[in-house]
Backbone as numpy.savetxt, mean C-alpha at the origin, in Angstrom:
# Nx Ny Nz CAx CAy CAz Cx Cy Cz
-7.74 4.99 -28.29 -7.20 5.64 -27.13 -6.68 4.54 -26.39
-5.39 4.59 -25.79 -4.81 3.60 -24.90 -5.13 4.01 -23.34
-5.55 3.16 -22.76 -6.02 3.40 -21.37 -4.80 2.91 -20.55
-3.72 3.82 -20.34 -2.62 3.49 -19.55 -2.20 4.91 -18.99
-1.87 4.89 -17.67 -1.12 6.20 -17.17 0.22 6.26 -17.85
0.54 7.61 -18.07 1.85 7.93 -18.66 2.59 9.01 -17.94
3.85 8.70 -17.78 4.67 9.83 -17.03 4.59 11.12 -17.79
4.60 12.25 -17.00 4.64 13.55 -17.52 4.99 14.63 -16.56
5.74 15.59 -16.79 6.14 16.61 -15.74 6.10 18.01 -16.45
5.39 18.81 -15.75 5.11 20.17 -16.31 6.17 20.99 -15.66
6.42 22.13 -16.32 7.42 23.02 -15.90 7.26 23.64 -14.36
8.23 23.55 -13.57 8.14 24.10 -12.19 9.16 25.37 -12.14
8.45 26.46 -11.89 9.10 27.78 -11.90 9.81 27.90 -10.56
9.28 27.49 -9.45 10.02 27.74 -8.12 9.40 26.52 -7.23
10.23 26.16 -6.27 9.85 25.09 -5.35 10.38 25.37 -4.04
9.63 24.85 -2.87 10.00 25.12 -1.51 9.59 24.00 -0.71
10.20 23.77 0.32 9.88 22.62 1.26 9.59 23.31 2.66
8.35 23.71 2.82 8.15 24.53 4.26 8.18 23.64 5.48
7.86 22.38 5.26 7.86 21.33 6.39 8.64 20.01 6.10
9.41 19.51 6.91 10.23 18.38 6.96 9.98 17.66 8.13
9.26 16.52 8.06 8.92 15.62 9.16 9.94 14.53 9.27
9.44 13.43 10.07 10.36 12.20 10.33 10.47 11.32 9.11
9.36 11.11 8.38 9.16 10.35 7.30 8.67 11.05 6.13
8.06 12.01 6.26 7.47 12.84 5.10 7.66 14.31 5.13
7.37 15.02 4.08 7.60 16.52 4.06 6.47 17.05 3.17
6.36 18.28 3.23 5.50 19.09 2.48 6.18 19.86 1.48
5.91 19.87 0.29 6.49 20.66 -0.89 5.50 21.56 -1.44
6.03 22.77 -1.89 5.15 23.82 -2.46 5.87 24.01 -3.86
5.20 23.74 -4.99 5.77 23.94 -6.25 4.87 25.00 -7.06
5.58 25.88 -7.75 4.80 26.79 -8.78 4.87 26.25 -10.20
3.77 25.69 -10.46 3.73 24.88 -11.80 2.96 25.56 -12.93
3.63 25.50 -14.10 3.14 26.32 -15.23 1.93 25.38 -15.91
0.83 26.00 -15.90 -0.19 25.27 -16.64 -0.23 25.38 -18.14
-1.13 24.63 -18.74 -1.20 24.66 -20.23 -1.49 25.95 -20.85
-2.16 26.76 -20.12 -2.67 28.19 -20.65 -1.50 29.23 -20.25
-0.41 28.82 -19.58 0.64 29.66 -19.41 0.53 30.17 -18.01
-0.57 30.10 -17.25 -0.53 30.55 -16.00 0.29 29.69 -15.06
0.67 30.30 -13.81 1.56 29.68 -12.87 0.50 29.54 -11.65
0.60 28.22 -11.25 -0.44 27.90 -10.08 0.57 27.13 -9.03
0.19 27.55 -7.75 0.93 26.92 -6.68 0.27 25.55 -6.19
1.07 24.61 -6.16 0.55 23.24 -5.62 1.27 22.83 -4.45
0.60 22.44 -3.29 1.16 21.92 -2.15 0.79 20.44 -2.05
1.92 19.67 -1.75 1.60 18.20 -1.60 2.48 17.57 -0.62
2.18 16.45 -0.19 3.06 15.64 0.75 3.91 14.83 -0.05
5.21 14.97 0.26 6.20 14.03 -0.37 6.46 12.74 0.51
6.34 11.56 -0.07 6.23 10.34 0.70 7.07 9.30 0.29
7.71 8.45 1.05 8.76 7.52 0.46 8.19 6.34 -0.22
6.67 6.13 -0.10 6.16 4.95 -0.85 5.83 3.89 0.22
4.97 2.97 -0.12 4.47 1.93 0.97 4.28 0.58 0.11
4.24 -0.38 0.90 3.84 -1.75 0.47 2.76 -2.16 1.31
1.72 -3.09 0.93 0.71 -3.64 1.66 0.74 -5.06 1.25
0.13 -5.97 2.04 0.12 -7.34 1.85 -1.27 -7.92 2.15
-1.98 -8.50 0.95 -3.25 -9.16 1.28 -2.81 -10.53 1.42
-2.85 -11.00 2.70 -2.28 -12.41 3.02 -3.65 -13.31 3.09
-3.61 -14.36 2.14 -4.73 -15.25 1.85 -4.45 -16.70 2.42
-5.17 -17.13 3.35 -4.87 -18.41 3.87 -5.57 -19.53 3.21
-5.17 -20.78 3.74 -5.86 -22.09 2.89 -7.33 -22.12 3.10
-7.97 -21.38 3.91 -9.22 -21.41 4.09 -10.03 -20.20 3.47
-9.47 -19.47 2.49 -9.79 -18.37 1.71 -10.12 -17.17 2.56
-9.39 -17.03 3.77 -9.53 -15.83 4.64 -8.42 -14.93 4.42
-8.73 -13.63 4.57 -7.77 -12.56 4.58 -7.34 -12.17 5.98
-6.11 -12.08 6.13 -5.54 -11.73 7.47 -5.66 -10.23 7.62
-6.30 -9.58 8.67 -6.49 -8.40 8.89 -6.04 -7.98 10.43
-5.49 -6.62 10.46 -5.13 -6.10 11.66 -6.08 -4.87 11.95
-6.28 -4.60 13.30 -7.01 -3.50 13.64 -6.21 -2.54 14.40
-6.07 -1.32 13.92 -5.10 -0.32 14.27 -5.80 0.94 14.39
-5.25 1.72 15.61 -5.74 3.18 15.68 -5.08 4.01 14.54
-5.81 4.86 13.97 -5.11 5.98 13.02 -5.61 7.28 13.50
-4.70 8.08 14.09 -4.93 9.37 14.61 -5.61 10.44 13.63
-5.09 10.45 12.46 -5.45 11.56 11.71 -7.01 11.44 11.44
-7.54 10.05 11.32 -9.09 10.04 10.95 -9.74 9.55 12.28
-9.16 9.60 13.41 -9.73 9.16 14.76 -10.66 7.95 14.60
-10.01 7.01 14.08 -10.70 5.73 14.12 -9.83 4.46 14.31
-10.26 3.45 14.63 -9.48 2.10 14.72 -10.02 1.57 13.33
-9.13 1.20 12.39 -9.41 0.60 11.17 -8.84 -0.67 11.04
-9.82 -1.56 10.29 -9.39 -2.85 9.93 -8.49 -2.61 8.58
-7.31 -3.16 8.60 -6.38 -3.06 7.55 -5.68 -4.33 7.21
-4.95 -4.42 6.04 -4.11 -5.39 5.71 -2.73 -5.03 6.20
-1.70 -5.85 6.55 -0.42 -5.51 6.94 0.23 -4.53 5.85
0.73 -3.54 6.44 1.47 -2.43 5.48 2.43 -1.76 6.10
3.40 -1.07 5.29 4.33 -0.23 5.96 5.17 0.55 4.83
6.03 1.46 5.35 6.77 2.47 4.61 7.89 1.70 3.93
8.40 2.32 2.83 9.63 1.96 2.30 10.71 2.74 2.86
11.26 2.46 3.86 12.11 3.32 4.59 13.45 3.66 4.04
13.83 2.71 3.28 15.27 2.80 2.58 15.13 3.10 1.10
15.63 4.20 0.57 15.52 4.64 -0.83 16.01 3.36 -1.62
15.22 3.11 -2.71 15.64 1.94 -3.46 15.44 0.45 -2.91
14.77 0.49 -1.86 14.35 -0.93 -1.20 13.64 -1.67 -2.10
14.03 -2.93 -2.12 13.04 -3.88 -2.79 11.89 -4.04 -2.03
10.66 -3.69 -2.84 9.29 -3.78 -2.28 8.97 -5.01 -1.70
9.36 -6.16 -2.39 8.95 -7.55 -1.84 9.56 -7.77 -0.50
10.91 -7.33 -0.32 11.56 -7.49 0.95 10.79 -6.75 2.08
10.47 -5.49 1.67 9.77 -4.77 2.61 8.38 -5.38 3.11
7.66 -5.97 2.02 6.48 -6.57 2.38 6.62 -7.72 3.13
7.44 -8.58 2.93 7.86 -9.80 3.88 8.16 -9.35 5.16
8.96 -8.24 5.35 9.23 -7.76 6.71 7.96 -7.33 7.38
7.14 -6.55 6.65 5.89 -6.01 7.32 5.02 -7.15 7.67
4.80 -8.26 7.01 3.98 -9.28 7.31 4.59 -10.04 8.59
5.85 -10.23 8.66 6.54 -10.72 9.80 6.23 -9.83 11.00
6.69 -8.57 10.93 6.59 -7.70 12.12 5.19 -7.56 12.74
4.14 -7.41 11.65 2.81 -7.05 12.14 2.12 -8.23 12.54
2.39 -9.40 11.90 1.38 -10.66 12.06 2.17 -11.88 12.42
3.52 -11.73 12.46 4.31 -12.96 12.73 3.91 -14.15 11.85
3.89 -13.78 10.53 3.42 -14.71 9.54 4.38 -14.55 8.42
4.77 -15.83 7.80 5.49 -15.81 6.50 4.65 -16.39 5.35
5.05 -16.24 4.14 4.35 -16.80 2.97 5.33 -17.28 1.99
4.94 -18.41 1.32 5.87 -18.91 0.28 5.59 -18.42 -1.17
4.20 -18.04 -1.45 3.90 -17.54 -2.75 3.59 -16.07 -2.71
4.26 -15.39 -3.65 4.14 -13.97 -3.54 3.77 -13.49 -5.06
2.84 -12.57 -5.20 2.51 -11.95 -6.40 2.11 -10.37 -6.27
2.39 -9.64 -7.36 1.90 -8.34 -7.26 0.48 -8.33 -7.54
-0.41 -7.74 -6.63 -1.85 -7.78 -6.88 -2.17 -6.43 -7.74
-1.74 -5.33 -7.18 -1.85 -4.11 -7.86 -1.09 -3.01 -7.36
-0.88 -1.91 -8.19 -0.11 -0.67 -7.78 -1.10 0.43 -7.79
-0.85 1.41 -6.81 -1.83 2.49 -6.74 -1.12 3.79 -6.24
-1.69 4.88 -6.63 -1.25 6.19 -5.91 -2.57 6.45 -5.02
-2.22 6.65 -3.73 -3.20 6.72 -2.69 -4.08 7.98 -2.82
-3.45 9.22 -3.07 -4.10 10.40 -3.12 -3.36 11.33 -3.99
-3.40 11.04 -5.28 -2.37 11.72 -6.26 -2.75 13.33 -6.44
-3.81 13.73 -5.78 -4.05 15.21 -5.85 -3.35 15.94 -4.71
-2.78 15.25 -3.70 -2.29 16.05 -2.70 -1.06 15.29 -1.99
-0.56 14.04 -2.45 0.50 13.33 -2.01 0.88 12.49 -2.97
2.22 12.24 -3.11 3.03 11.44 -4.19 3.07 9.98 -3.70
2.44 9.55 -2.62 2.65 8.15 -2.19 2.18 7.26 -3.24
3.05 6.28 -3.45 2.74 5.00 -4.24 2.80 3.77 -3.48
1.60 3.01 -3.66 1.73 1.61 -2.77 1.62 0.54 -3.77
2.47 -0.49 -3.51 2.33 -1.86 -4.08 1.76 -2.76 -3.33
0.64 -3.41 -3.62 -0.14 -4.33 -2.86 0.10 -5.68 -3.50
0.68 -6.56 -2.51 1.00 -7.84 -2.80 -0.05 -8.77 -2.46
-0.04 -10.03 -3.01 -1.06 -11.09 -2.76 0.04 -12.05 -2.15
-0.13 -12.67 -0.91 0.67 -13.61 -0.38 -0.16 -14.84 -0.02
0.49 -15.93 -0.48 -0.32 -17.22 -0.19 0.69 -18.34 0.42
0.19 -19.47 0.79 0.75 -20.48 1.51 1.44 -19.91 2.73
0.51 -19.39 3.60 1.02 -18.88 4.86 1.34 -19.86 5.95
2.19 -19.34 6.80 2.51 -20.14 8.05 3.04 -19.17 9.10
3.10 -19.66 10.34 3.66 -18.97 11.38 5.17 -18.67 11.23
5.51 -17.46 11.41 7.05 -17.24 11.33 7.82 -17.74 12.48
9.07 -18.09 12.23 9.84 -18.62 13.19 10.41 -17.54 14.01
11.01 -17.93 15.20 11.73 -16.94 16.10 10.69 -16.22 16.89
11.26 -15.29 17.73 10.46 -14.47 18.59 9.59 -13.35 17.82
8.44 -12.95 18.37 7.64 -11.95 17.72 8.39 -10.70 17.84
8.17 -9.81 16.79 8.59 -8.41 16.71 8.06 -7.65 17.82
8.90 -6.81 18.46 8.38 -6.02 19.70 7.77 -4.76 19.31
6.31 -4.84 19.50 5.44 -3.69 18.97 5.81 -2.54 19.88
5.40 -1.36 19.16 5.53 0.03 19.92 4.47 0.96 19.39
4.23 1.92 20.12 3.26 3.04 19.95 1.82 2.38 19.44
1.29 2.68 18.38 -0.10 2.22 18.02 -0.17 0.81 17.99
0.84 0.07 17.52 0.92 -1.23 17.25 0.71 -2.05 18.54
1.06 -1.49 19.79 0.84 -2.21 21.01 -0.66 -2.52 21.26
-1.34 -1.84 20.50 -2.90 -1.99 20.72 -3.68 -2.74 19.66
-2.89 -3.36 18.78 -3.58 -4.00 17.60 -4.11 -5.27 18.11
-5.31 -5.60 17.16 -5.88 -7.01 17.29 -5.90 -7.56 15.97
-6.30 -8.85 15.80 -6.15 -9.43 14.50 -7.55 -10.26 14.17
-7.68 -10.53 12.91 -8.64 -11.39 12.60 -8.60 -11.99 11.12
-9.12 -13.05 10.81 -9.12 -13.65 9.54 -10.46 -13.75 9.08
-10.64 -13.11 7.95 -12.11 -12.86 7.40 -12.40 -13.47 5.98
-13.28 -14.35 5.82 -13.66 -14.95 4.44 -13.49 -13.80 3.47
-13.09 -14.12 2.27 -12.98 -13.06 1.22 -14.42 -12.59 0.82
-15.41 -13.56 0.59 -16.77 -13.16 0.23 -17.30 -12.06 1.33
-17.12 -12.49 2.59 -17.78 -11.51 3.69 -17.01 -10.30 3.63
-15.74 -10.20 3.51 -14.86 -8.96 3.42 -15.39 -8.03 2.32
-15.62 -8.66 1.17 -16.07 -7.86 0.02 -17.55 -7.15 0.45
-18.35 -7.78 1.15 -19.61 -7.26 1.73 -19.34 -6.02 2.61
-18.34 -6.28 3.33 -18.08 -5.15 4.36 -17.53 -3.83 3.71
-16.67 -4.08 2.45 -16.19 -2.99 1.88 -17.31 -2.24 1.07
-18.25 -3.08 0.52 -19.28 -2.34 -0.22 -20.45 -1.68 0.67
-20.60 -2.18 1.92 -21.46 -1.68 2.84 -20.91 -0.51 3.53
-19.60 -0.21 3.17 -19.01 1.01 4.09 -18.54 0.66 5.41
-18.35 -0.52 5.72 -18.05 -0.99 7.05 -16.54 -0.80 7.25
-15.71 -0.87 6.30 -14.34 -0.80 6.33 -13.86 0.23 5.41
-12.74 1.16 5.66 -12.35 2.17 4.79 -10.98 2.26 4.44
-10.12 1.35 4.92 -8.67 1.40 4.57 -8.63 1.09 3.06
-7.99 2.13 2.32 -7.83 1.90 0.88 -7.06 0.84 0.49
-5.95 0.19 1.11 -5.30 -0.91 0.61 -6.08 -2.05 0.82
-6.88 -2.29 1.78 -7.76 -3.33 2.14 -8.84 -3.44 1.01
-9.53 -2.18 0.68 -10.61 -2.30 -0.30 -10.09 -2.59 -1.64
-9.00 -1.82 -1.88 -8.50 -2.10 -3.38 -7.93 -3.45 -3.50
-7.35 -3.93 -2.45 -6.63 -5.40 -2.42 -7.63 -6.44 -2.60
-8.77 -6.39 -1.68 -9.78 -7.52 -1.83 -10.58 -7.31 -3.06
-10.92 -6.13 -3.61 -11.68 -6.23 -4.87 -10.84 -6.47 -6.00
-9.51 -6.12 -6.01 -8.63 -6.67 -6.94 -8.44 -8.23 -7.01
-8.53 -8.89 -5.77 -8.40 -10.26 -5.71 -9.43 -11.03 -6.36
-10.71 -10.42 -6.15 -11.94 -10.93 -6.72 -11.89 -10.72 -8.20
-11.50 -9.61 -8.77 -11.36 -9.31 -10.21 -10.46 -10.24 -10.85
-9.35 -10.46 -10.16 -8.23 -11.22 -10.75 -8.86 -12.83 -10.84
-9.44 -13.22 -9.85 -10.07 -14.59 -9.86 -11.21 -14.69 -11.05
-11.89 -13.66 -11.23 -12.76 -13.64 -12.28 -12.24 -13.43 -13.70
-11.12 -13.14 -13.79 -10.46 -12.88 -15.06 -9.48 -13.95 -15.54
-8.26 -13.74 -15.46 -7.31 -14.72 -15.97 -6.61 -15.67 -14.80
-7.04 -15.37 -13.54 -6.72 -16.10 -12.56 -5.57 -15.58 -11.75
-5.36 -16.12 -10.56 -4.39 -15.49 -9.69 -2.94 -15.89 -10.03
-2.74 -16.99 -10.83 -1.46 -17.27 -11.29 -1.07 -16.57 -12.39
-1.93 -15.62 -12.98 -1.59 -14.70 -14.03 -1.16 -13.39 -13.70
-1.27 -13.16 -12.23 -0.80 -11.96 -11.78 0.73 -11.67 -12.01
1.14 -10.48 -11.86 2.50 -10.14 -12.10 3.41 -10.84 -11.04
4.70 -11.18 -11.48 5.50 -11.82 -10.42 5.79 -10.78 -9.35
6.34 -11.13 -8.22 6.73 -10.37 -7.04 7.63 -9.27 -7.32
8.55 -9.65 -8.33 9.70 -8.78 -8.70 9.63 -7.94 -9.95
8.25 -7.72 -10.32 7.81 -7.03 -11.41 8.30 -5.53 -11.34
8.67 -4.84 -12.40 9.23 -3.51 -12.32 8.01 -2.71 -11.65
8.46 -1.63 -11.09 7.47 -0.67 -10.47 8.15 0.78 -10.71
7.73 1.43 -11.87 8.29 2.65 -12.16 8.13 3.85 -11.23
6.93 3.74 -10.49 6.64 4.73 -9.35 7.72 4.75 -8.32
8.35 3.57 -8.09 9.33 3.51 -7.02 10.34 2.46 -7.42
11.24 2.79 -8.32 12.25 1.93 -8.84 13.07 1.33 -7.67
13.53 0.11 -7.93 14.29 -0.64 -6.79 15.34 -1.58 -7.40
16.18 -2.02 -6.48 17.25 -2.86 -6.98 16.73 -4.41 -6.57
17.32 -5.38 -7.16 16.90 -6.69 -6.90 17.43 -7.31 -5.41
């Protein structure tokens, strides 16, 4: 048995979009099951996201602390953002988010991992990058708005951050998946064996 996710699409008898928001929408599909029954499935349609695990020369991860209204928490997270433009190159989007949210640039970029955040109820796909060789970005800081005006920052050693993830102190999925993937990669073939930053991403195809 090959352990690899495979694309597949079951027959849809009817579809509707009862809600359209600014960035996402809700879709309802009537899907034909293997036994022939038809079942209604509601899910959020999402443009996709990128996230950046930025690792400095002291083996610390750059974190931001931001209020997330749906869960009523201020969460420690890694820089992340939406793929606002259809077909947008995810590396360019990740570089933009790292600059806008932390005013940081990086010289070395790799794909750390790709995930579906909640595939039972949302089609969001996230590409998590590893960014190294960090430096302060040039020019003026990006003007923050809304929740971002209240953000704070920290740089946390990898080992300490792993303990926080396993202890349940931090809950952001990209942070947890990212730092644990980093540790796993180090214990395997090494960080330089990670996929290049422009590796294909079938979940969100992009142009170069």
